[in-house]
XYZ file of C-alpha atoms in Angstrom:
552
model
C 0.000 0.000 0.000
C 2.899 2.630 0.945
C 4.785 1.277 -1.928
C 1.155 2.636 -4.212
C 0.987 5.721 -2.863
C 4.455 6.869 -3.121
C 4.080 6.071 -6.396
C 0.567 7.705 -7.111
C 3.001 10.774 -5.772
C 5.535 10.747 -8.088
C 3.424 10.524 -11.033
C 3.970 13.123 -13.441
C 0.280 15.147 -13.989
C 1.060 15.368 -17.900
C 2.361 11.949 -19.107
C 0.639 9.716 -16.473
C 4.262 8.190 -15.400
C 6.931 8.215 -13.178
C 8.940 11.610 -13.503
C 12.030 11.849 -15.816
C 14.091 15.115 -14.805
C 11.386 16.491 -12.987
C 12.027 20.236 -12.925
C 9.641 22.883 -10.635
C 7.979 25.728 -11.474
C 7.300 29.076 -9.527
C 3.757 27.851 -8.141
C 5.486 24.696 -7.140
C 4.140 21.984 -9.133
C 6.728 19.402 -10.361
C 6.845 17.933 -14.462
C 8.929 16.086 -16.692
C 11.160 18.369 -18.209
C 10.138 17.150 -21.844
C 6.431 17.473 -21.058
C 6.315 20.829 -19.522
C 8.798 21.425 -22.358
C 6.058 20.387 -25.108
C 3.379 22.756 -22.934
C 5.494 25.267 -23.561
C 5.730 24.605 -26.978
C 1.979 24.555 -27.073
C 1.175 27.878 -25.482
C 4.047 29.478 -26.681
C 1.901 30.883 -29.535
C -0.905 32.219 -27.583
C 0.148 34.798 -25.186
C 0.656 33.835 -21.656
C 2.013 30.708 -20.086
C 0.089 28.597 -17.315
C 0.384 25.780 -14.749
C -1.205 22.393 -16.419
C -2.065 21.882 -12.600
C -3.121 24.933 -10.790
C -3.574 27.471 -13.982
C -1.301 30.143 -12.842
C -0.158 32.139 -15.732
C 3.006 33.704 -16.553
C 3.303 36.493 -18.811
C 7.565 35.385 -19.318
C 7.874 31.357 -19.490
C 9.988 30.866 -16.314
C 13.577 29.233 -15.556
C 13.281 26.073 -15.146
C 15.193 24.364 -11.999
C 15.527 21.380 -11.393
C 14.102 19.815 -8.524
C 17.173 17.483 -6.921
C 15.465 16.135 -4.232
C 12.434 14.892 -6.102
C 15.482 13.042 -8.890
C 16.892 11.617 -5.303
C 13.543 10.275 -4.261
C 12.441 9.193 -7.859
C 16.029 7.371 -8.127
C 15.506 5.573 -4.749
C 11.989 4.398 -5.586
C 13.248 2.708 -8.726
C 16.010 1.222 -7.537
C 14.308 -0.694 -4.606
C 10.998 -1.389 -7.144
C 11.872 -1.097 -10.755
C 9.030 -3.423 -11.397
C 5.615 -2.651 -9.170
C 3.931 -5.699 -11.061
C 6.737 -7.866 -9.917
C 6.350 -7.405 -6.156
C 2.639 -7.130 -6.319
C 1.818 -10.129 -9.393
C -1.143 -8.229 -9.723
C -2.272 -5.934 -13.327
C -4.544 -4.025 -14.128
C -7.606 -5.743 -15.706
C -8.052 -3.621 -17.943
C -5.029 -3.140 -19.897
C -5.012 -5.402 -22.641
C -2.662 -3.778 -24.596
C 0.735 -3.583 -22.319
C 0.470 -5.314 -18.516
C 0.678 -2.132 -15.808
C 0.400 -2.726 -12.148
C -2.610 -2.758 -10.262
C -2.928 -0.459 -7.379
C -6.489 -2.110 -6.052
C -9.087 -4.571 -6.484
C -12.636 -4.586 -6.697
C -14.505 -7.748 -4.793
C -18.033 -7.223 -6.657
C -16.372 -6.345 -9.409
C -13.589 -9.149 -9.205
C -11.518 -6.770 -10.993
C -8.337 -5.317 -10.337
C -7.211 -1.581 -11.108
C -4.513 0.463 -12.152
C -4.385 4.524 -11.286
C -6.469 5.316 -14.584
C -9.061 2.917 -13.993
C -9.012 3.484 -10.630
C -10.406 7.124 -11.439
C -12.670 6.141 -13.326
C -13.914 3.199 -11.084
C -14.251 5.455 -8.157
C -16.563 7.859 -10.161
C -18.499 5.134 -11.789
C -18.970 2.989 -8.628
C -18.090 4.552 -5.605
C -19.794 2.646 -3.360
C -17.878 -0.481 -4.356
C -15.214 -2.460 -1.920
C -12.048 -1.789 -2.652
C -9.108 -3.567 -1.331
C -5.075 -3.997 -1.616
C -4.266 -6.039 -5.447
C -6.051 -9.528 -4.927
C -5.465 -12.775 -7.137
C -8.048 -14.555 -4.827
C -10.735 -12.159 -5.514
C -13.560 -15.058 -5.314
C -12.666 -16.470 -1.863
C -14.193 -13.291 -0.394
C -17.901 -13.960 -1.594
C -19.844 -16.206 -0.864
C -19.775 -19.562 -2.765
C -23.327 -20.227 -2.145
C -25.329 -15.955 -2.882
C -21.595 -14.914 -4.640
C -21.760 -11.821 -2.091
C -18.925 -10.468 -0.241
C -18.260 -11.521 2.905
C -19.230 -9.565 5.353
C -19.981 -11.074 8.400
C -18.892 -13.777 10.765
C -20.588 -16.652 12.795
C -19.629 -17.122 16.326
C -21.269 -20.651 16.921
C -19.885 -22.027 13.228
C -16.249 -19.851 13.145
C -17.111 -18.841 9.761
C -17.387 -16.034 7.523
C -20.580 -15.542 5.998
C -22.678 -13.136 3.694
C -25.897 -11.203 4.242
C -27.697 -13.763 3.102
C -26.247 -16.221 4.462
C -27.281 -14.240 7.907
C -30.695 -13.990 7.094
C -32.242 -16.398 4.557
C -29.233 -18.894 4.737
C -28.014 -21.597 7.331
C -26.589 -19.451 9.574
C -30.150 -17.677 10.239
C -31.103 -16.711 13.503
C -26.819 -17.445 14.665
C -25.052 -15.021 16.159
C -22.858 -12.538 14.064
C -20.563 -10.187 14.152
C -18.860 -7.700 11.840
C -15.468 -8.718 10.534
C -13.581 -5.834 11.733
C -15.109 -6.579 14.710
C -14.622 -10.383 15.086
C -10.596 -10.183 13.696
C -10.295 -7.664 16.408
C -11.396 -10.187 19.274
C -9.275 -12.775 17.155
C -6.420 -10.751 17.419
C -6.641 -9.663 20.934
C -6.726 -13.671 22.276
C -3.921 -13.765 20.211
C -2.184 -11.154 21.694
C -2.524 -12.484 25.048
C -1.482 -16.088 23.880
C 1.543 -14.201 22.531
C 2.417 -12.774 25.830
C 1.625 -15.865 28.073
C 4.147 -17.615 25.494
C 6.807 -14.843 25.662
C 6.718 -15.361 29.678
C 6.486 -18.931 29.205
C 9.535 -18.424 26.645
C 11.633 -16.321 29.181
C 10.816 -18.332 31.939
C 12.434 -21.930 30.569
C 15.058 -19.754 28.910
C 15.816 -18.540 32.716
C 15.615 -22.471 33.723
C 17.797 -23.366 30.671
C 20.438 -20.857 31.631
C 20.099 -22.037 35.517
C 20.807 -25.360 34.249
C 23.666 -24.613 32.542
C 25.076 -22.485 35.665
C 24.359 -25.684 37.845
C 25.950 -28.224 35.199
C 29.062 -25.361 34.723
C 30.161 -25.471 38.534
C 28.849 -28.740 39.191
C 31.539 -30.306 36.674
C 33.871 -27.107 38.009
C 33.374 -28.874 41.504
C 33.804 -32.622 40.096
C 37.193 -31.264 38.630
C 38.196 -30.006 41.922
C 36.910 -33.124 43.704
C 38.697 -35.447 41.090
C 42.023 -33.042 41.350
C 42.161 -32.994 45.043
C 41.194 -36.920 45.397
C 44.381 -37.491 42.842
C 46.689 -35.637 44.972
C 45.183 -37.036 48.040
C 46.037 -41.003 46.901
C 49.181 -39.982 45.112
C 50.256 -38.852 48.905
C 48.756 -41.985 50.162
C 50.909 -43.878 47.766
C 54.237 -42.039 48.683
C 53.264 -42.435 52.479
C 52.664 -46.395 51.818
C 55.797 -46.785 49.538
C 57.879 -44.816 52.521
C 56.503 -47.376 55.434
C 56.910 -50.101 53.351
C 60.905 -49.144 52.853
C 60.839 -48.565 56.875
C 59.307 -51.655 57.763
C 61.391 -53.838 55.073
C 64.947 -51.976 56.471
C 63.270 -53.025 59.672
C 63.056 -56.836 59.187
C 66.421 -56.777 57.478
C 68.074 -55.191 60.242
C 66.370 -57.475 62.701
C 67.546 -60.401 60.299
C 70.407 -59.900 60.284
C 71.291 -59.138 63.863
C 69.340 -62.462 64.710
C 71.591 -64.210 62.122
C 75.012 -62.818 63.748
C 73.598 -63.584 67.373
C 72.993 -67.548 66.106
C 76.363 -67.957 64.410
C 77.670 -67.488 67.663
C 75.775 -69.290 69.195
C 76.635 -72.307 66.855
C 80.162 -71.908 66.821
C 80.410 -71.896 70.737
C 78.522 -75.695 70.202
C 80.493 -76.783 68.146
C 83.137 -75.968 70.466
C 81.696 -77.500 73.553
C 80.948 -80.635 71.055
C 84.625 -80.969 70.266
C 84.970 -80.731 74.229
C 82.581 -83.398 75.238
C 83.684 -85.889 72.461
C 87.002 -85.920 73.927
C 86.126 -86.474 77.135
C 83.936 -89.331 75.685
C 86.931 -91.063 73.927
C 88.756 -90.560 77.510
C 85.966 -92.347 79.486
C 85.967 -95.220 76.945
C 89.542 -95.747 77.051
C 89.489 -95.592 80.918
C 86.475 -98.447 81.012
C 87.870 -100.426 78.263
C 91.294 -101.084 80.635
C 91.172 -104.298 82.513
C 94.099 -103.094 85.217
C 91.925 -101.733 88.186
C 95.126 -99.929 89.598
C 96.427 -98.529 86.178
C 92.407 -96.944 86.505
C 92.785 -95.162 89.488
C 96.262 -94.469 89.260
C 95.716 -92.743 85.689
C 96.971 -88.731 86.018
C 93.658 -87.753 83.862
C 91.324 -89.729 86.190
C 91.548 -86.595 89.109
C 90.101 -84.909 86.235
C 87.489 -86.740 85.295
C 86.321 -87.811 88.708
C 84.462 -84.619 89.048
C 82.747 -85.073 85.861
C 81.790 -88.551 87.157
C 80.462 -87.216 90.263
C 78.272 -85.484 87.625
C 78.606 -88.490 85.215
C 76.464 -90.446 88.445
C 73.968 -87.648 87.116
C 74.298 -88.312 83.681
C 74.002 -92.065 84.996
C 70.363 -90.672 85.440
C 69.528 -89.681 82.465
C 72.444 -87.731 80.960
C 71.803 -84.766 83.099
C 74.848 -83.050 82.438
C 73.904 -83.517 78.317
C 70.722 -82.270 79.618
C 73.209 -79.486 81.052
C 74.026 -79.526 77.484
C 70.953 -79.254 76.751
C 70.679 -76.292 79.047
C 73.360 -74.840 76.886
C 70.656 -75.769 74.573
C 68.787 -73.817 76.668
C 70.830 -71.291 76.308
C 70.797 -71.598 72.725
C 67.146 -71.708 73.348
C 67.772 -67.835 75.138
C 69.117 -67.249 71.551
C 66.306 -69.114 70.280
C 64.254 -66.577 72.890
C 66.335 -63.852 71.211
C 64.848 -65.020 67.795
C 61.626 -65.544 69.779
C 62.301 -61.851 71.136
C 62.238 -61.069 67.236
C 59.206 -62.312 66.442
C 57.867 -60.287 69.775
C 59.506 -57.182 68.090
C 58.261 -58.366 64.949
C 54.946 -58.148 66.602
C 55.493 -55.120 67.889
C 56.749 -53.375 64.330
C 53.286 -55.331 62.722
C 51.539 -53.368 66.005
C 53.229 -50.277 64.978
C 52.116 -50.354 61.207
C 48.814 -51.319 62.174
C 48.592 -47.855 64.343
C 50.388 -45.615 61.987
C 48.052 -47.186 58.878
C 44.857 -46.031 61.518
C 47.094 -42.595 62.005
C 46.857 -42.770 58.404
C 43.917 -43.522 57.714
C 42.113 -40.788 60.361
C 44.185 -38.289 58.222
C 42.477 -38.961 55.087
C 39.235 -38.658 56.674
C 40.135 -35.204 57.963
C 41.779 -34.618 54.400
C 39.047 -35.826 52.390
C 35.250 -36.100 53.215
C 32.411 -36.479 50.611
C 29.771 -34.039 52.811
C 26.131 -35.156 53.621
C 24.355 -31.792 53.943
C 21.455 -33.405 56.404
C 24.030 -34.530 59.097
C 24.370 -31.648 61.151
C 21.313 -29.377 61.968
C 21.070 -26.130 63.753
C 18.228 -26.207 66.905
C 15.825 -23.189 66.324
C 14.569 -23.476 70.020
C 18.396 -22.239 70.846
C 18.968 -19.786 68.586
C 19.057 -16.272 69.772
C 16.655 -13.682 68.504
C 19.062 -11.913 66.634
C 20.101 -14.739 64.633
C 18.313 -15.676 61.629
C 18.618 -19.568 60.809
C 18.152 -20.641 57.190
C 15.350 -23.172 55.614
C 17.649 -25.940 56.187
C 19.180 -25.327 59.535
C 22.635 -25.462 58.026
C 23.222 -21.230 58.187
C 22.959 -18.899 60.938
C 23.420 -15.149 60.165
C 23.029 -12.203 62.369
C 20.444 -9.724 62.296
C 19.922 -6.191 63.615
C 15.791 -6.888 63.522
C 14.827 -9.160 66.590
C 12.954 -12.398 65.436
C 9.574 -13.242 66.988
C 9.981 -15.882 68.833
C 9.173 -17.512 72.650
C 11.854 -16.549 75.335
C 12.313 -19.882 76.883
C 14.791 -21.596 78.939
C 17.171 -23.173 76.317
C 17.357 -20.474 74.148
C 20.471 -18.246 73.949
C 20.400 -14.669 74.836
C 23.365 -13.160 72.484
C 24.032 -14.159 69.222
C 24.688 -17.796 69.544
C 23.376 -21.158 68.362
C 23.565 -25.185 69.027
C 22.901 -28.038 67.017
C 19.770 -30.294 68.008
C 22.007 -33.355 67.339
C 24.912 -34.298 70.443
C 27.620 -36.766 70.958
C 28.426 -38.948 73.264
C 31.349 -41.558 71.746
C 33.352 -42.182 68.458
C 35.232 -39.539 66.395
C 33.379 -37.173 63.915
C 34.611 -33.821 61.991
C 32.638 -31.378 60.312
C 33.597 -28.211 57.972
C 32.159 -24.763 59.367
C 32.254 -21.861 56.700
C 32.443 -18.191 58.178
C 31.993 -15.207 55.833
C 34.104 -12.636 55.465
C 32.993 -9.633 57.127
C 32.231 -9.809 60.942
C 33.634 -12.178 63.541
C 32.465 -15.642 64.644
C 33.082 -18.346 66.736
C 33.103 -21.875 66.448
C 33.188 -25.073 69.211
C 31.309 -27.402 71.511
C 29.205 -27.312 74.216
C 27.015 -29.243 76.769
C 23.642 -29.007 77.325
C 23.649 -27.576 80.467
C 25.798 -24.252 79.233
C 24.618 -21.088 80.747
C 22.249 -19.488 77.744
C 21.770 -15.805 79.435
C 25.014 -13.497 80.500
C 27.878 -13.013 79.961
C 29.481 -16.462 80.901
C 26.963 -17.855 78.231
C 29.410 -17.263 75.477
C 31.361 -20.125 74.300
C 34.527 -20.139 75.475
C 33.712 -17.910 78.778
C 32.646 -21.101 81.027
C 34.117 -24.662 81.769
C 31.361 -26.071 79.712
C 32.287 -25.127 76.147
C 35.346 -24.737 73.769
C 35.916 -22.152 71.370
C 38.091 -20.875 68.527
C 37.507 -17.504 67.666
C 38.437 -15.547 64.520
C 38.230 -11.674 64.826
C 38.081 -10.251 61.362
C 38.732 -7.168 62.679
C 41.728 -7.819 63.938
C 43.929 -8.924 61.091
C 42.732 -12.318 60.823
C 44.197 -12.904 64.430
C 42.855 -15.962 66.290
C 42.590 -17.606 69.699
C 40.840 -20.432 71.437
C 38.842 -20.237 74.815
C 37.976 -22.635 77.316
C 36.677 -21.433 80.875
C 37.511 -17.713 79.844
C 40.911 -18.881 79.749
C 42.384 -17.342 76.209
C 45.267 -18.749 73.728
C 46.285 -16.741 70.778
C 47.478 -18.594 68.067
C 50.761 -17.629 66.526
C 49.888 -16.779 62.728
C 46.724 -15.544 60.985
C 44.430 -18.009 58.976
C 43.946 -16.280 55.798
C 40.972 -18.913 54.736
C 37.338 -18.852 56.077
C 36.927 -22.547 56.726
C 37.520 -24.403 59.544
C 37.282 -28.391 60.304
C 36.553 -28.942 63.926
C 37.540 -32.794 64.507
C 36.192 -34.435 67.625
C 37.691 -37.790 69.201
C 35.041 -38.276 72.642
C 36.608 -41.400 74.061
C 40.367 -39.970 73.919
C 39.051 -36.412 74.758
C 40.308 -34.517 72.308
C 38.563 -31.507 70.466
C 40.873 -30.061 67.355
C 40.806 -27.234 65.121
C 42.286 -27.160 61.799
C 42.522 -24.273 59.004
C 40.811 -25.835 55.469
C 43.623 -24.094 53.043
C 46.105 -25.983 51.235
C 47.684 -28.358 52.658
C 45.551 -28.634 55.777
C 47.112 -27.140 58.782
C 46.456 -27.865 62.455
C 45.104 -24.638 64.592
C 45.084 -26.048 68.342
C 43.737 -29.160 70.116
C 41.991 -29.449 72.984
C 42.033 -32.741 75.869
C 39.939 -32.787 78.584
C 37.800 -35.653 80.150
C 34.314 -34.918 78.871
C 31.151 -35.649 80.966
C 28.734 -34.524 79.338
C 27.035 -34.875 75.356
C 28.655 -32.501 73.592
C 26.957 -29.971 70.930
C 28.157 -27.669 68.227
C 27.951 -24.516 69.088
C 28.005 -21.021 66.889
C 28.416 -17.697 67.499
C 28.084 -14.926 64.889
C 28.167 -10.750 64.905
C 27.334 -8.775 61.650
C 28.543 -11.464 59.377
C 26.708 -15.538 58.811
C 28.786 -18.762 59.267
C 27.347 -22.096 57.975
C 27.918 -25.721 58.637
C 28.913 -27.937 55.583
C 29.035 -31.711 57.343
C 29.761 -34.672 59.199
C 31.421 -37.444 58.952
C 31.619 -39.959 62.075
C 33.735 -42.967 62.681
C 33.048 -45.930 64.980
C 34.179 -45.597 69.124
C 37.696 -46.332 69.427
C 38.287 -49.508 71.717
């Protein structure tokens, strides 16, 4: 339609066409040079000169200038649509002779127009329906009356014609106007459009969400998987280093055992050589038949002594069994060796509690955290705490929170966990943020929860380590208001609190790489013991659990 007018505009009034050199005359009407030109020609005869348009006259013919901004415009329109019945399909009816564009159609007529016949159409029939150039001129009547349609039916979803309304099958329906029903059309439309644009944004916020999620969640697997390779690579060196110690162990132990029996068999073999010759001596002595040659013999003052102890090996070989006591002895060797199996024992004793040593170090190394272990107790919380949906975050708060003043609950800023232990080792991960100051420990039940002993660390019933932001990272621990400053600020904001209840140990460590041991506590506990929090201007959250069986 814009494309019909513009060009209805720059149609020159003389030739019927587009302008060629359109130049301007004083009353402002634009021409083709060459047919104001011929006008000129025309009148030039006659007298005065005149507008073809508006009849002005001029008693001179007047310059000519050319009108550069119409050329521009004309220029632009044909170089974006040389051909008007190429965009549009659509000619004139009418124009037998030479195919020119059609600027409207005619549904009663089924006819479409150029700009000539479009005059004369709109003279002729004025009160005809014109619309924008139409190949499909007979889908808009009526195939039944061929009338336009005008109407539409609400309880068919049709369009229909007059007749149709009143004479036809749609008598007695309900109508409406077409204007009037595409309206309503397009208005649910509109609002189908919107409810799918927020529908649209909406999953496109879930998609993006999801994407976030799957981003750190493999960013965290990464970690996980880096950390767990370095972890087992460290396990590896540690196991490859005992192994060496115990191996240098048994060798040294062998070998000592082996230089402690190869004395021991060469001193045998010595008192062998001993006793054999005493044996050949007795023999000779009892094989002699001469009683006095016997007791007269120089070696027998020797041997009588033995034979006083021979009357005992008379009885068994006592004095072999002697030998045998140097067996015996042997057999102390033989205890020796039996000694190195004890120590043998003792080494296998020794691996067996540095492997546990080990092993308790990986678990405070690496943990896989099960967010429903710990969970903060509401009923304790003080009023200027606010705890999170899943009890794993407290965070302070200038506006008091409604809730009952009651026995258990703290006064100033602090928190315990509704779950207590009383046996076996377990370690969690506590997360502070960085602004503020918090404190982290354990507690019994039967802590003070109003004054100023309530806070942990101030009374003999609870242990604390407390990091003052404040104060250059500088921390301390507390037990029974009794204060320790440790020697060097922890520059991360997670701490793993590692609890052994049958040894009676309570330890703090700093979570930054490698792990590094803050302070540890030992004292007899006799009481459960609970987590306990404390937080000022600042939130501190609890990650996990992990818990071990009771030591034996």
């Amino acid at each position: 339609m814009a494309s019909a007018d513009l060009r209805h505009e720059l149609l020159c009034s003389i030739c019927k066409d587009i302008y060629t050199d359109p130049v301007t005359l004083k009353c402002g009407h634009n021409f083709c040079r060459v047919c104001i030109d011929g006008v000129r020609d025309t009148d030039g005869g006659y007298g005065d000169y005149s507008c073809p348009d508006c009849r002005a006259t001029f008693q001179q013919w007047p310059p000519l200038q050319k009108n550069i901004t119409l050329c521009n415009v004309v220029e632009n329109f044909l170089s974006t649509q040389p051909h008007l019945e190429e965009i549009t399909g659509i000619c004139c009816t009418y124009c037998v002779d030479s195919p020119v564009p059609a600027v409207k159609s005619c549904l009663l007529c089924e006819a479409s127009l150029c700009e000539k016949h479009l005059k004369i159409h709109i003279k002729t029939s004025a009160d005809h329906l014109l619309t924008e150039p139409n190949t499909s001129l007979k889908t808009r009547k009526c195939s039944i009356h061929r009338k336009i349609l005008e109407y539409y039916c609400t309880e068919d979803a049709t369009c229909i014609c007059v007749s149709c309304s009143l004479a036809g099958e749609h008598r007695g329906h309900r109508v409406e106007m077409l204007v009037e029903a595409s309206e309503k059309k397009k208005k649910k439309l509109k609002n189908l459009l919107q409810k799918l644009i927020t529908k649209s944004m909406k999953t496109e916020e879930r998609v993006q969400s999801m994407e976030e999620r799957k981003r750190k969640a493999q960013e965290r697997a990464a970690g996980e998987a880096k950390r767990v390779t370095a972890l087992i690579t460290d396990v590896r060196r540690w196991v490859d280093d005992l192994e060496k110690k115990v191996l240098s162990e048994i060798s040294r132990r062998k070998e000592k055992l082996s230089l402690s029996l190869s004395d021991l068999i060469q001193k045998l073999e010595l008192k062998k050589d001993e006793l054999s010759k005493k044996m050949r001596d007795i023999e000779e002595l009892c094989n002699m038949t001469d009683p006095l040659t016997v007791l007269q013999d120089p070696n027998t003052s020797d041997l009588c002594e033995p034979e006083e102890e021979g009357g005992d090996e008379d009885t068994g070989g006592h004095d072999g069994g002697d030998e045998d006591t140097g067996g015996h002895d042997g057999g102390d060797e033989d205890t020796g060796g039996y000694d190195g199996g004890d120590r043998g024992a003792e080494l296998i004793s020794d691996l067996s509690h540095t492997l546990s040593d080990m092993i308790r170090d990986i678990n405070v190394t690496f943990y896989v955290q099960d967010p429903a272990d710990i969970l903060l107790d509401v009923n304790t919380a003080a009023n200027n705490l606010i705890i999170s949906d899943d009890l794993k975050t407290a965070t302070w708060t200038e506006i008091r929170q409604n809730r009952p003043e009651t026995a258990e609950r703290f006064q100033y800023n602090q928190v315990m966990s509704g779950r207590r232990f009383t046996s076996g080792r377990h370690y969690w991960d506590v997360e502070g943020s960085r602004s503020g100051w918090w404190i982290v420990g354990m507690c019994y039940p039967s802590i003070d929860k109003r004054g100023q002993q309530s806070y942990i660390g101030d009374n003999n019933k609870s242990w604390g380590l407390y990091k003052v932001l404040v104060y250059n990272n500088l921390c301390s621990v507390r037990h029974d208001s009794n204060e320790i400053p440790l020697p060097h600020e922890i520059s991360s904001n997670r701490v793993r609190i590692c609890l052994d209840y049958e040894a009676g140990q309570l330890s703090f460590y700093e979570l930054c790489d490698p792990t590094r041991h803050l302070h540890t506590f030992t004292a007899t506990f006799t009481e459960p013991l609970h987590v306990a929090l404390y937080v000022y201007n600042g939130s501190i959250k609890i990650s996990g659990i992990s818990c071990e069986e009771p030591s034996s």
